CSV table of C-alpha atoms and ligand atoms in Angstrom, one decimal:
chain,number,residue,atom,x,y,z
X,164,UNK,CA,-26.3,-103.3,76.5
X,165,UNK,CA,-28.7,-101.6,73.8
X,166,UNK,CA,-29.7,-103.4,71.1
X,167,UNK,CA,-29.4,-106.3,73.5
X,168,UNK,CA,-32.7,-104.1,75.2
X,169,UNK,CA,-33.8,-103.2,71.9
X,170,UNK,CA,-34.3,-107.3,71.8
X,171,UNK,CA,-36.2,-106.9,75.4
X,172,UNK,CA,-38.4,-104.9,74.3
X,173,UNK,CA,-38.9,-107.3,70.2
X,174,UNK,CA,-39.4,-109.9,72.4
X,175,UNK,CA,-41.6,-107.6,75.5
X,176,UNK,CA,-44.2,-106.0,72.8
X,177,UNK,CA,-44.4,-109.7,71.5
X,178,UNK,CA,-45.2,-111.3,74.5
X,179,UNK,CA,-48.0,-108.9,75.2
X,180,UNK,CA,-48.9,-108.6,71.3
X,181,UNK,CA,-49.5,-112.5,72.0
X,182,UNK,CA,-51.8,-111.8,75.3
X,183,UNK,CA,-53.4,-108.6,73.9
X,184,UNK,CA,-56.8,-110.5,72.8
X,185,UNK,CA,-58.1,-107.2,70.8
X,186,UNK,CA,-55.0,-106.2,69.1
X,187,UNK,CA,-55.7,-108.2,65.9
X,188,UNK,CA,-51.7,-110.2,66.5
X,189,UNK,CA,-50.6,-108.0,63.5
X,190,UNK,CA,-50.3,-104.9,64.5
X,191,UNK,CA,-47.9,-103.7,66.8
X,192,UNK,CA,-48.7,-102.9,70.2
X,193,UNK,CA,-50.1,-99.5,71.5
X,194,UNK,CA,-50.4,-99.1,75.3
X,195,UNK,CA,-53.9,-97.1,75.8
X,196,UNK,CA,-52.8,-96.3,79.9
X,197,UNK,CA,-54.1,-95.2,82.9
X,198,UNK,CA,-52.2,-93.8,85.7
X,199,UNK,CA,-54.2,-95.0,88.3
X,200,UNK,CA,-51.3,-94.7,91.4
X,201,UNK,CA,-53.6,-92.7,94.3
X,202,UNK,CA,-56.4,-95.6,94.1
X,203,UNK,CA,-54.9,-97.9,96.5
X,204,UNK,CA,-54.9,-95.2,98.7
X,205,UNK,CA,-58.6,-93.2,98.8
X,206,UNK,CA,-59.8,-97.4,98.9
X,207,UNK,CA,-57.3,-98.2,102.0
X,208,UNK,CA,-57.8,-94.5,103.6
X,209,UNK,CA,-60.5,-93.0,105.0
X,210,UNK,CA,-62.2,-92.6,101.8
X,211,UNK,CA,-63.1,-96.2,101.8
X,212,UNK,CA,-63.4,-95.3,97.7
X,213,UNK,CA,-65.8,-98.0,96.2
X,214,UNK,CA,-66.7,-98.2,92.5
X,215,UNK,CA,-70.0,-97.8,90.6
X,216,UNK,CA,-69.9,-99.2,86.9
X,217,UNK,CA,-72.6,-97.2,85.3
X,218,UNK,CA,-73.0,-99.4,81.9
X,219,UNK,CA,-74.1,-102.1,83.9
X,220,UNK,CA,-77.0,-100.9,86.7
X,221,UNK,CA,-74.0,-99.5,89.2
X,222,UNK,CA,-72.5,-102.5,89.4
X,223,UNK,CA,-69.8,-101.6,92.0
X,224,UNK,CA,-66.9,-103.5,90.8
X,225,UNK,CA,-62.8,-102.7,91.1
X,226,UNK,CA,-61.5,-99.8,89.0
X,227,UNK,CA,-59.6,-101.3,87.7
X,228,UNK,CA,-62.2,-103.4,85.5
X,229,UNK,CA,-64.2,-101.2,84.5
X,230,UNK,CA,-61.3,-99.0,82.8
X,231,UNK,CA,-60.1,-102.5,81.7
X,232,UNK,CA,-63.5,-102.9,79.9
X,233,UNK,CA,-63.0,-98.8,78.3
X,234,UNK,CA,-59.8,-100.1,77.0
X,235,UNK,CA,-57.2,-99.7,79.4
X,236,UNK,CA,-54.1,-101.9,78.7
X,237,UNK,CA,-51.7,-100.8,81.4
X,238,UNK,CA,-51.1,-99.0,84.8
X,239,UNK,CA,-49.0,-96.4,85.5
X,240,UNK,CA,-47.1,-95.9,88.9
X,241,UNK,CA,-45.0,-93.4,90.9
X,242,UNK,CA,-43.1,-94.3,93.6
X,243,UNK,CA,-41.9,-92.1,96.0
X,244,UNK,CA,-37.9,-93.3,97.6
X,245,UNK,CA,-39.0,-92.4,101.3
X,246,UNK,CA,-42.2,-90.8,102.0
X,247,UNK,CA,-44.7,-90.8,104.6
X,248,UNK,CA,-45.7,-94.3,104.9
X,249,UNK,CA,-48.3,-95.6,102.6
X,250,UNK,CA,-47.5,-92.6,100.6
X,251,UNK,CA,-46.7,-94.2,96.8
X,252,UNK,CA,-43.0,-96.0,98.8
X,253,UNK,CA,-41.8,-99.2,98.0
X,254,UNK,CA,-44.7,-101.5,99.8
X,255,UNK,CA,-47.7,-99.8,98.2
X,256,UNK,CA,-46.4,-100.2,94.8
X,257,UNK,CA,-45.6,-103.3,94.9
X,258,UNK,CA,-49.1,-103.7,96.0
X,259,UNK,CA,-51.1,-102.2,93.2
X,260,UNK,CA,-49.0,-103.0,91.1
X,261,UNK,CA,-49.2,-107.5,92.0
X,262,UNK,CA,-52.5,-106.1,91.5
X,263,UNK,CA,-52.6,-104.7,89.0
X,264,UNK,CA,-50.4,-106.7,87.3
X,265,UNK,CA,-53.2,-110.0,88.2
X,266,UNK,CA,-55.6,-108.1,86.4
X,267,UNK,CA,-53.7,-108.8,82.8
X,268,UNK,CA,-52.0,-105.1,83.1
X,269,UNK,CA,-49.2,-103.4,81.8
X,270,UNK,CA,-46.6,-102.1,84.9
X,271,UNK,CA,-45.1,-98.7,83.8
X,272,UNK,CA,-43.3,-97.7,86.8
X,273,UNK,CA,-42.8,-94.0,87.6
X,274,UNK,CA,-39.2,-93.3,89.7
X,275,UNK,CA,-39.9,-90.0,91.1
X,276,UNK,CA,-36.6,-90.6,92.6
X,277,UNK,CA,-38.1,-88.0,95.6
X,278,UNK,CA,-39.3,-88.1,98.5
X,279,UNK,CA,-42.7,-86.6,97.9
X,280,UNK,CA,-43.9,-84.5,94.3
X,281,UNK,CA,-41.3,-84.6,90.8
X,282,UNK,CA,-42.3,-82.3,88.9
X,283,UNK,CA,-40.9,-79.4,86.9
X,284,UNK,CA,-41.9,-77.1,90.3
X,285,UNK,CA,-40.9,-80.1,92.9
X,286,UNK,CA,-37.7,-82.4,92.0
X,287,UNK,CA,-35.7,-82.7,95.6
X,288,UNK,CA,-33.9,-85.2,95.6
X,289,UNK,CA,-33.9,-87.8,98.8
X,290,UNK,CA,-33.3,-85.8,101.6
X,291,UNK,CA,-31.4,-88.7,102.7
X,292,UNK,CA,-28.7,-89.3,100.2
X,293,UNK,CA,-25.8,-87.9,99.6
X,294,UNK,CA,-25.2,-84.1,99.0
X,295,UNK,CA,-22.6,-84.3,96.4
X,296,UNK,CA,-22.2,-85.7,92.6
X,297,UNK,CA,-20.1,-89.1,92.7
X,298,UNK,CA,-22.0,-90.2,95.9
X,299,UNK,CA,-25.6,-89.5,95.6
X,300,UNK,CA,-24.9,-91.0,91.2
X,301,UNK,CA,-23.8,-93.9,93.2
X,302,UNK,CA,-27.0,-94.4,95.5
X,303,UNK,CA,-29.5,-94.0,93.2
X,304,UNK,CA,-27.3,-96.4,90.7
X,305,UNK,CA,-27.8,-98.8,93.7
X,306,UNK,CA,-31.0,-97.7,94.6
X,307,UNK,CA,-32.8,-98.5,90.9
X,308,UNK,CA,-31.1,-102.2,90.6
X,309,UNK,CA,-32.2,-103.7,94.3
X,310,UNK,CA,-36.0,-101.7,93.6
X,311,UNK,CA,-36.6,-103.6,90.1
X,312,UNK,CA,-34.9,-106.8,91.6
X,313,UNK,CA,-37.8,-106.2,94.1
X,314,UNK,CA,-40.3,-105.9,91.6
X,315,UNK,CA,-39.1,-108.8,89.8
X,316,UNK,CA,-38.7,-111.0,93.4
X,317,UNK,CA,-42.6,-109.9,93.4
X,318,UNK,CA,-43.2,-111.6,90.2
X,319,UNK,CA,-44.1,-108.7,88.3
X,320,UNK,CA,-42.4,-107.8,84.8
X,321,UNK,CA,-42.2,-103.6,84.0
X,322,UNK,CA,-42.9,-103.0,80.1
X,323,UNK,CA,-42.1,-99.5,80.3
X,324,UNK,CA,-39.4,-97.5,83.9
X,325,UNK,CA,-39.6,-93.7,83.4
X,326,UNK,CA,-36.3,-92.3,85.0
X,327,UNK,CA,-37.7,-89.4,87.2
X,328,UNK,CA,-40.5,-87.2,86.0
X,329,UNK,CA,-41.5,-84.9,84.3
X,330,UNK,CA,-37.1,-83.7,84.1
X,331,UNK,CA,-37.5,-80.5,82.2
X,332,UNK,CA,-36.3,-78.7,84.9
X,333,UNK,CA,-33.7,-81.7,85.6
X,334,UNK,CA,-34.2,-84.5,88.9
X,335,UNK,CA,-32.1,-84.4,93.0
X,336,UNK,CA,-32.1,-81.0,92.8
X,337,UNK,CA,-30.0,-78.9,93.7
X,338,UNK,CA,-27.2,-81.3,91.9
X,339,UNK,CA,-29.4,-82.1,89.1
X,340,UNK,CA,-31.3,-78.7,88.4
X,341,UNK,CA,-31.3,-77.7,85.1
X,342,UNK,CA,-31.9,-74.3,83.0
X,343,UNK,CA,-32.8,-74.4,79.7
X,344,UNK,CA,-32.3,-70.1,79.4
X,345,UNK,CA,-29.4,-70.2,80.7
X,346,UNK,CA,-27.0,-69.0,77.3
X,347,UNK,CA,-24.1,-68.6,76.3
X,348,UNK,CA,-24.4,-72.2,74.5
X,349,UNK,CA,-21.6,-73.3,76.2
X,350,UNK,CA,-23.6,-72.3,80.0
X,351,UNK,CA,-25.5,-74.4,79.2
X,352,UNK,CA,-24.0,-77.8,78.8
X,353,UNK,CA,-22.2,-77.0,81.8
X,354,UNK,CA,-25.3,-76.4,83.4
X,355,UNK,CA,-25.9,-79.7,82.2
X,356,UNK,CA,-23.7,-81.8,84.1
X,357,UNK,CA,-25.1,-82.7,87.1
X,358,UNK,CA,-28.0,-84.1,85.3
X,359,UNK,CA,-26.6,-85.8,82.7
X,360,UNK,CA,-24.3,-87.3,85.0
X,361,UNK,CA,-27.5,-89.0,87.7
X,362,UNK,CA,-29.7,-89.7,84.4
X,363,UNK,CA,-26.4,-92.2,83.1
X,364,UNK,CA,-26.5,-93.2,86.5
X,365,UNK,CA,-30.4,-93.9,86.6
X,366,UNK,CA,-29.6,-96.1,83.4
X,367,UNK,CA,-26.7,-97.8,83.9
X,368,UNK,CA,-29.0,-98.7,87.8
X,369,UNK,CA,-31.8,-100.6,85.3
X,370,UNK,CA,-27.9,-102.7,83.4
X,371,UNK,CA,-26.8,-103.4,86.2
X,372,UNK,CA,-30.5,-104.8,87.1
X,373,UNK,CA,-30.3,-106.7,83.8
X,374,UNK,CA,-27.0,-108.4,83.7
X,375,UNK,CA,-28.4,-109.9,87.1
X,376,UNK,CA,-31.6,-110.5,86.0
X,377,UNK,CA,-33.5,-114.0,85.3
X,378,UNK,CA,-36.5,-112.3,83.7
X,379,UNK,CA,-36.5,-112.9,80.2
X,380,UNK,CA,-38.8,-109.8,80.4
X,381,UNK,CA,-36.7,-106.6,80.1
X,382,UNK,CA,-38.3,-102.9,81.0
X,383,UNK,CA,-37.6,-100.5,78.3
X,384,UNK,CA,-36.3,-96.9,79.3
X,385,UNK,CA,-37.6,-94.1,79.6
X,386,UNK,CA,-37.2,-89.5,79.7
X,387,UNK,CA,-39.8,-87.8,80.1
X,388,UNK,CA,-40.9,-84.6,79.9
X,389,UNK,CA,-43.4,-81.9,80.3
X,390,UNK,CA,-44.7,-79.5,77.7
X,391,UNK,CA,-44.5,-81.3,74.6
X,392,UNK,CA,-46.1,-79.0,73.0
X,393,UNK,CA,-43.2,-76.7,73.1
X,394,UNK,CA,-40.6,-78.3,70.5
X,395,UNK,CA,-38.2,-75.5,71.0
X,396,UNK,CA,-38.1,-76.3,74.5
X,397,UNK,CA,-37.3,-80.1,73.4
X,398,UNK,CA,-34.4,-79.2,70.8
X,399,UNK,CA,-32.1,-77.2,73.9
X,400,UNK,CA,-33.0,-79.5,75.9
X,401,UNK,CA,-32.3,-82.9,73.9
X,402,UNK,CA,-29.2,-81.2,72.6
X,403,UNK,CA,-27.6,-79.2,76.3
X,404,UNK,CA,-27.7,-83.1,77.7
X,405,UNK,CA,-26.4,-84.7,74.8
X,406,UNK,CA,-23.5,-82.9,74.1
X,407,UNK,CA,-22.4,-83.2,77.9
X,408,UNK,CA,-20.8,-86.3,76.3
X,409,UNK,CA,-22.3,-87.7,79.5
X,410,UNK,CA,-25.4,-89.3,77.9
X,411,UNK,CA,-26.2,-90.7,74.9
X,412,UNK,CA,-29.6,-91.7,72.6
X,413,UNK,CA,-28.9,-95.2,73.1
X,414,UNK,CA,-29.1,-93.8,77.1
X,415,UNK,CA,-32.8,-93.8,76.8
X,416,UNK,CA,-35.3,-96.6,74.5
X,417,UNK,CA,-38.1,-94.6,74.7
X,418,UNK,CA,-39.8,-90.7,75.1
X,419,UNK,CA,-42.6,-89.6,76.9
X,420,UNK,CA,-43.7,-86.3,77.0
X,421,UNK,CA,-47.0,-84.8,79.1
X,422,UNK,CA,-49.3,-82.6,77.2
X,423,UNK,CA,-51.9,-81.4,79.4
X,424,UNK,CA,-54.6,-78.7,77.8
X,425,UNK,CA,-55.2,-76.0,81.1
X,426,UNK,CA,-51.2,-74.8,81.1
X,427,UNK,CA,-51.2,-72.8,77.6
X,428,UNK,CA,-52.9,-72.2,74.7
X,429,UNK,CA,-50.8,-73.0,72.9
X,430,UNK,CA,-50.5,-76.6,73.9
X,431,UNK,CA,-51.9,-77.4,70.2
X,432,UNK,CA,-52.6,-80.4,69.0
X,433,UNK,CA,-50.6,-79.7,66.0
X,434,UNK,CA,-47.5,-78.0,68.3
X,435,UNK,CA,-47.6,-81.8,69.9
X,436,UNK,CA,-47.8,-83.7,66.5
X,437,UNK,CA,-44.4,-81.3,65.2
X,438,UNK,CA,-43.0,-82.0,68.6
X,439,UNK,CA,-42.8,-85.8,68.1
X,440,UNK,CA,-42.6,-85.3,64.9
X,441,UNK,CA,-39.5,-83.8,65.6
X,442,UNK,CA,-38.1,-86.8,68.3
X,443,UNK,CA,-38.6,-89.4,65.4
X,444,UNK,CA,-36.4,-87.4,63.5
X,445,UNK,CA,-34.2,-86.4,66.3
X,446,UNK,CA,-34.3,-90.0,67.8
X,447,UNK,CA,-35.3,-92.7,64.6
X,448,UNK,CA,-37.4,-95.4,65.9
X,449,UNK,CA,-37.7,-94.7,68.9
X,450,UNK,CA,-41.1,-95.5,70.5
X,451,UNK,CA,-42.9,-92.2,71.5
X,452,UNK,CA,-45.3,-92.5,74.0
X,453,UNK,CA,-48.4,-89.2,76.0
X,454,UNK,CA,-47.5,-90.5,79.2
X,455,UNK,CA,-49.4,-87.7,80.9
X,456,UNK,CA,-53.1,-85.6,80.1
X,457,UNK,CA,-56.1,-85.3,80.8
X,458,UNK,CA,-59.0,-83.4,80.9
X,459,UNK,CA,-61.8,-82.0,82.4
X,460,UNK,CA,-65.6,-83.0,82.8
X,461,UNK,CA,-66.1,-79.8,84.6
X,462,UNK,CA,-64.2,-76.3,85.0
X,463,UNK,CA,-65.9,-72.8,85.6
X,464,UNK,CA,-65.9,-69.8,88.2
X,465,UNK,CA,-63.1,-67.1,87.9
X,466,UNK,CA,-60.5,-68.3,88.2
X,467,UNK,CA,-60.8,-70.7,84.9
X,468,UNK,CA,-57.9,-71.4,82.6
X,469,UNK,CA,-58.8,-71.1,78.8
X,470,UNK,CA,-58.1,-74.5,77.3
X,471,UNK,CA,-55.8,-74.3,74.4
X,472,UNK,CA,-58.4,-76.4,72.3
X,473,UNK,CA,-61.3,-75.1,72.6
X,474,UNK,CA,-63.4,-76.8,70.2
X,475,UNK,CA,-63.4,-79.8,73.0
X,476,UNK,CA,-66.6,-79.8,75.1
X,477,UNK,CA,-65.6,-79.4,78.5
X,478,UNK,CA,-67.8,-82.4,79.9
X,479,UNK,CA,-67.5,-86.9,80.1
X,480,UNK,CA,-67.7,-86.6,76.2
X,481,UNK,CA,-65.4,-83.8,75.5
X,482,UNK,CA,-62.8,-85.5,78.1
X,483,UNK,CA,-62.9,-89.1,75.3
X,484,UNK,CA,-62.7,-86.2,72.2
X,485,UNK,CA,-59.2,-84.7,74.2
X,486,UNK,CA,-57.5,-88.7,74.1
X,487,UNK,CA,-58.9,-89.5,71.0
X,488,UNK,CA,-56.8,-86.8,69.1
X,489,UNK,CA,-53.8,-87.3,71.4
X,490,UNK,CA,-54.5,-90.7,70.2
X,491,UNK,CA,-54.6,-89.8,66.9
X,492,UNK,CA,-52.1,-87.6,66.5
X,493,UNK,CA,-49.4,-89.9,68.7
X,494,UNK,CA,-50.6,-93.1,65.9
X,495,UNK,CA,-49.9,-90.8,62.8
X,496,UNK,CA,-46.0,-89.7,63.9
X,497,UNK,CA,-43.1,-90.1,61.2
X,498,UNK,CA,-42.6,-93.5,60.4
X,499,UNK,CA,-45.5,-94.9,63.0
X,500,UNK,CA,-42.8,-94.6,66.3
X,501,UNK,CA,-46.1,-93.6,68.6
X,502,UNK,CA,-46.3,-96.2,70.7
X,503,UNK,CA,-49.1,-95.7,73.7
X,504,UNK,CA,-51.6,-92.5,75.6
X,505,UNK,CA,-51.8,-92.4,79.2
X,506,UNK,CA,-54.1,-91.0,81.3
X,507,UNK,CA,-53.1,-88.7,84.8
X,508,UNK,CA,-55.3,-90.3,87.8
X,509,UNK,CA,-58.3,-91.4,86.2
X,510,UNK,CA,-60.1,-92.6,90.3
X,511,UNK,CA,-58.7,-89.6,92.3
X,512,UNK,CA,-62.0,-89.3,94.0
X,513,UNK,CA,-61.0,-86.6,96.5
X,514,UNK,CA,-58.1,-84.6,94.4
X,515,UNK,CA,-59.9,-83.7,91.6
X,516,UNK,CA,-59.0,-80.9,89.5
X,517,UNK,CA,-55.2,-82.6,89.5
X,518,UNK,CA,-53.4,-80.1,89.8
X,519,UNK,CA,-55.0,-78.0,87.2
X,520,UNK,CA,-57.5,-74.8,88.0
X,521,UNK,CA,-60.6,-76.7,86.5
X,522,UNK,CA,-62.4,-78.2,89.1
X,523,UNK,CA,-63.5,-81.5,87.7
X,524,UNK,CA,-60.7,-83.6,85.2
X,525,UNK,CA,-60.9,-87.6,86.5
X,526,UNK,CA,-63.9,-90.0,85.5
X,527,UNK,CA,-66.0,-90.6,87.7
X,528,UNK,CA,-69.2,-88.9,89.0
X,529,UNK,CA,-68.0,-87.9,93.2
X,530,UNK,CA,-71.0,-89.6,95.5
X,531,UNK,CA,-70.5,-87.9,99.2
X,532,UNK,CA,-73.8,-88.4,100.7
X,533,UNK,CA,-71.6,-90.9,103.4
X,534,UNK,CA,-69.1,-89.0,104.2
X,535,UNK,CA,-66.2,-89.7,104.6
X,536,UNK,CA,-67.0,-92.2,102.4
X,537,UNK,CA,-66.8,-91.6,98.7
X,538,UNK,CA,-68.2,-93.4,95.6
X,539,UNK,CA,-67.4,-93.2,92.3
X,540,UNK,CA,-69.8,-93.1,89.8
X,541,UNK,CA,-68.5,-94.2,85.6
X,542,UNK,CA,-68.9,-91.8,83.3
X,543,UNK,CA,-68.8,-92.2,79.9
X,544,UNK,CA,-65.2,-91.3,79.7
X,545,UNK,CA,-64.6,-94.4,81.0
X,546,UNK,CA,-64.8,-96.1,77.6
X,547,UNK,CA,-62.3,-93.1,76.1
X,548,UNK,CA,-59.7,-96.5,74.5
X,549,UNK,CA,-62.2,-98.5,73.2
X,550,UNK,CA,-61.9,-98.2,69.3
X,551,UNK,CA,-65.4,-97.9,69.1
X,552,UNK,CA,-66.0,-94.8,70.6
S,863,LIG,C1,-58.2,-89.0,100.2
S,863,LIG,O1,-58.1,-89.2,100.9
S,863,LIG,C2,-57.5,-90.6,101.1
S,863,LIG,C3,-57.2,-91.8,101.9
S,863,LIG,O2,-58.7,-91.5,102.9
S,863,LIG,C4,-56.3,-89.3,102.9
S,863,LIG,O3,-55.6,-89.8,102.6
S,863,LIG,C5,-56.1,-88.0,101.1
S,863,LIG,O4,-55.4,-87.3,102.2
S,863,LIG,C6,-57.4,-87.3,101.2
S,863,LIG,N1,-56.5,-86.5,99.7
S,863,LIG,C7,-57.4,-85.1,99.6
S,863,LIG,C8,-57.0,-84.5,98.8
S,863,LIG,O5,-58.4,-84.9,100.2
S,864,LIG,C1,-77.0,-95.4,89.4
S,864,LIG,O1,-76.3,-94.1,90.5
S,864,LIG,C2,-76.8,-93.0,89.7
S,864,LIG,C3,-76.6,-91.8,91.2
S,864,LIG,O2,-77.3,-92.4,92.6
S,864,LIG,C4,-78.1,-92.7,89.8
S,864,LIG,O3,-79.1,-91.4,89.3
S,864,LIG,C5,-78.8,-94.3,88.5
S,864,LIG,O4,-80.2,-93.6,88.1
S,864,LIG,C6,-78.4,-95.1,89.0
S,864,LIG,N1,-78.6,-96.3,88.4
S,864,LIG,C7,-79.7,-97.1,88.3
S,864,LIG,C8,-79.8,-98.3,86.5
S,864,LIG,O5,-79.7,-97.7,89.0
S,865,LIG,C1,-27.8,-105.5,91.3
S,865,LIG,O1,-28.6,-106.0,92.3
S,865,LIG,C2,-28.5,-107.7,92.5
S,865,LIG,C3,-29.3,-107.9,93.6
S,865,LIG,O2,-29.0,-107.6,94.3
S,865,LIG,C4,-27.2,-107.7,92.8
S,865,LIG,O3,-26.7,-109.0,93.3
S,865,LIG,C5,-25.7,-106.5,92.2
S,865,LIG,O4,-24.9,-107.3,92.6
S,865,LIG,C6,-26.4,-105.3,92.0
S,865,LIG,N1,-25.2,-105.1,90.9
S,865,LIG,C7,-25.1,-103.9,91.2
S,865,LIG,C8,-23.5,-103.2,90.6
S,865,LIG,O5,-24.1,-103.2,92.5
S,866,LIG,C1,-40.5,-72.4,74.6
S,866,LIG,O1,-39.8,-72.9,75.3
S,866,LIG,C2,-38.8,-71.8,75.5
S,866,LIG,C3,-37.6,-72.5,75.1
S,866,LIG,O2,-37.1,-73.1,77.1
S,866,LIG,C4,-39.7,-71.1,75.8
S,866,LIG,O3,-38.0,-69.8,75.9
S,866,LIG,C5,-40.1,-70.6,74.7
S,866,LIG,O4,-41.0,-69.3,75.8
S,866,LIG,C6,-41.6,-71.7,75.0
S,866,LIG,N1,-41.7,-71.4,74.4
S,866,LIG,C7,-43.9,-71.0,75.4
S,866,LIG,C8,-45.3,-70.7,74.3
S,866,LIG,O5,-44.2,-71.1,76.4
S,867,LIG,C1,-53.9,-83.7,94.9
S,867,LIG,O1,-52.9,-83.9,94.0
S,867,LIG,C2,-52.3,-82.7,93.2
S,867,LIG,C3,-52.0,-82.6,92.6
S,867,LIG,O2,-52.3,-83.1,91.4
S,867,LIG,C4,-51.3,-83.2,94.6
S,867,LIG,O3,-49.9,-81.2,94.3
S,867,LIG,C5,-51.6,-83.1,95.8
S,867,LIG,O4,-50.4,-83.1,96.3
S,867,LIG,C6,-52.8,-84.0,95.4
S,867,LIG,N1,-53.2,-84.0,96.8
S,867,LIG,C7,-52.9,-85.0,98.0
S,867,LIG,C8,-53.4,-85.0,99.4
S,867,LIG,O5,-52.0,-85.8,97.7
């Protein structure tokens, strides 16, 4: 299955490369993506969001078209299991993915395996799912198979799927919770058994889908960690997971790391490079991505956090500078396995802090003069992925 998936990725990447006009044809495809999961909600809700392209005389355009002109070639979309209807449920994500596929974007499906946010602080199993391990694993496996078929049935090829979101503390809590600080090591490995069982079940769900799929494009399977700057964490975490004997490196095709400037001053480019070079050596040939990043255009006041790269200006130009440095680090990984950089939620006009203590890390200025409706004016940073910027 690993071999056939690798072949699948090869075909997939060849297809995207052939269809990507800016790619020159010969270089490996490099993803320059944005996570725009909230976009449709913002357009459909009271906010009735509209986007203006300031580089084109404030023309009203779809956000994805403005971002595509700025170099975007892929979109990342989160999927929740049984959320409040309309919040990243399957119908919502299918509708948005269908539109973005039609616009020529590669689609990266980000499974949260939860009814709401999944990250290191929240990663609860869906409320309606079984509460013992084997039945939960079976439900998860069937869910992955059926949701992947739903994308195929809707005519939406998936380039990437991540099995869980930022799973440093595991996923599908409580059964899939992990703690990397547990000592001694054998106790830590035991602590990883639930997560390993569940991750493997999700991976088998992808394989079940591939076995019954008639599509020629199969998704690359990603495992997604946060704190991409902390190599000690990554080493311990991956060694604990694989020491269970339940998951091997053949169970992921691609690795993704989150890397933000405002959750600790050790999140430096140098430390990111250390982690990515470690991963390139530990798992040879595995493509690596920074799958979540962003940078503030505004970050002041008493609660403003100290940023990890203080030389980069807090501004739209700084947003571009940050992402371009991240891209350089990813592209410089040993063996050339760096494969993508993804900016988190650049269009979220009514939630601009993006979970940080900074005021605004999105890529559009907001005009609320028609409240509750909102208009977003593109900043220069919408062009962050252009080679010439
Ligand atoms: C943003 O707007 C959407 C759609 O109108 C709404 O559902 C959501 O609650 C708003 N978010 C915030 C943080 O106000
Ligand atoms: C675009 O809109 C912004 C914000 O309203 C305004 O400051 C700017 O002058 C407009 N530009 C053009 C070319 O109309
Ligand atoms: C995966 O889903 C397909 C389509 O619904 C189904 O035919 C197949 O039996 C499923 N595979 C397993 C192992 O359940
Ligand atoms: C890095 O991760 C290790 C292992 O989880 C942890 O003990 C350490 O505190 C982390 N380093 C920083 C700077 O947070
Ligand atoms: C705004 O974003 C933060 C995380 O970035 C999230 O926790 C919160 O739920 C969001 N608000 C809404 C209404 O979606």
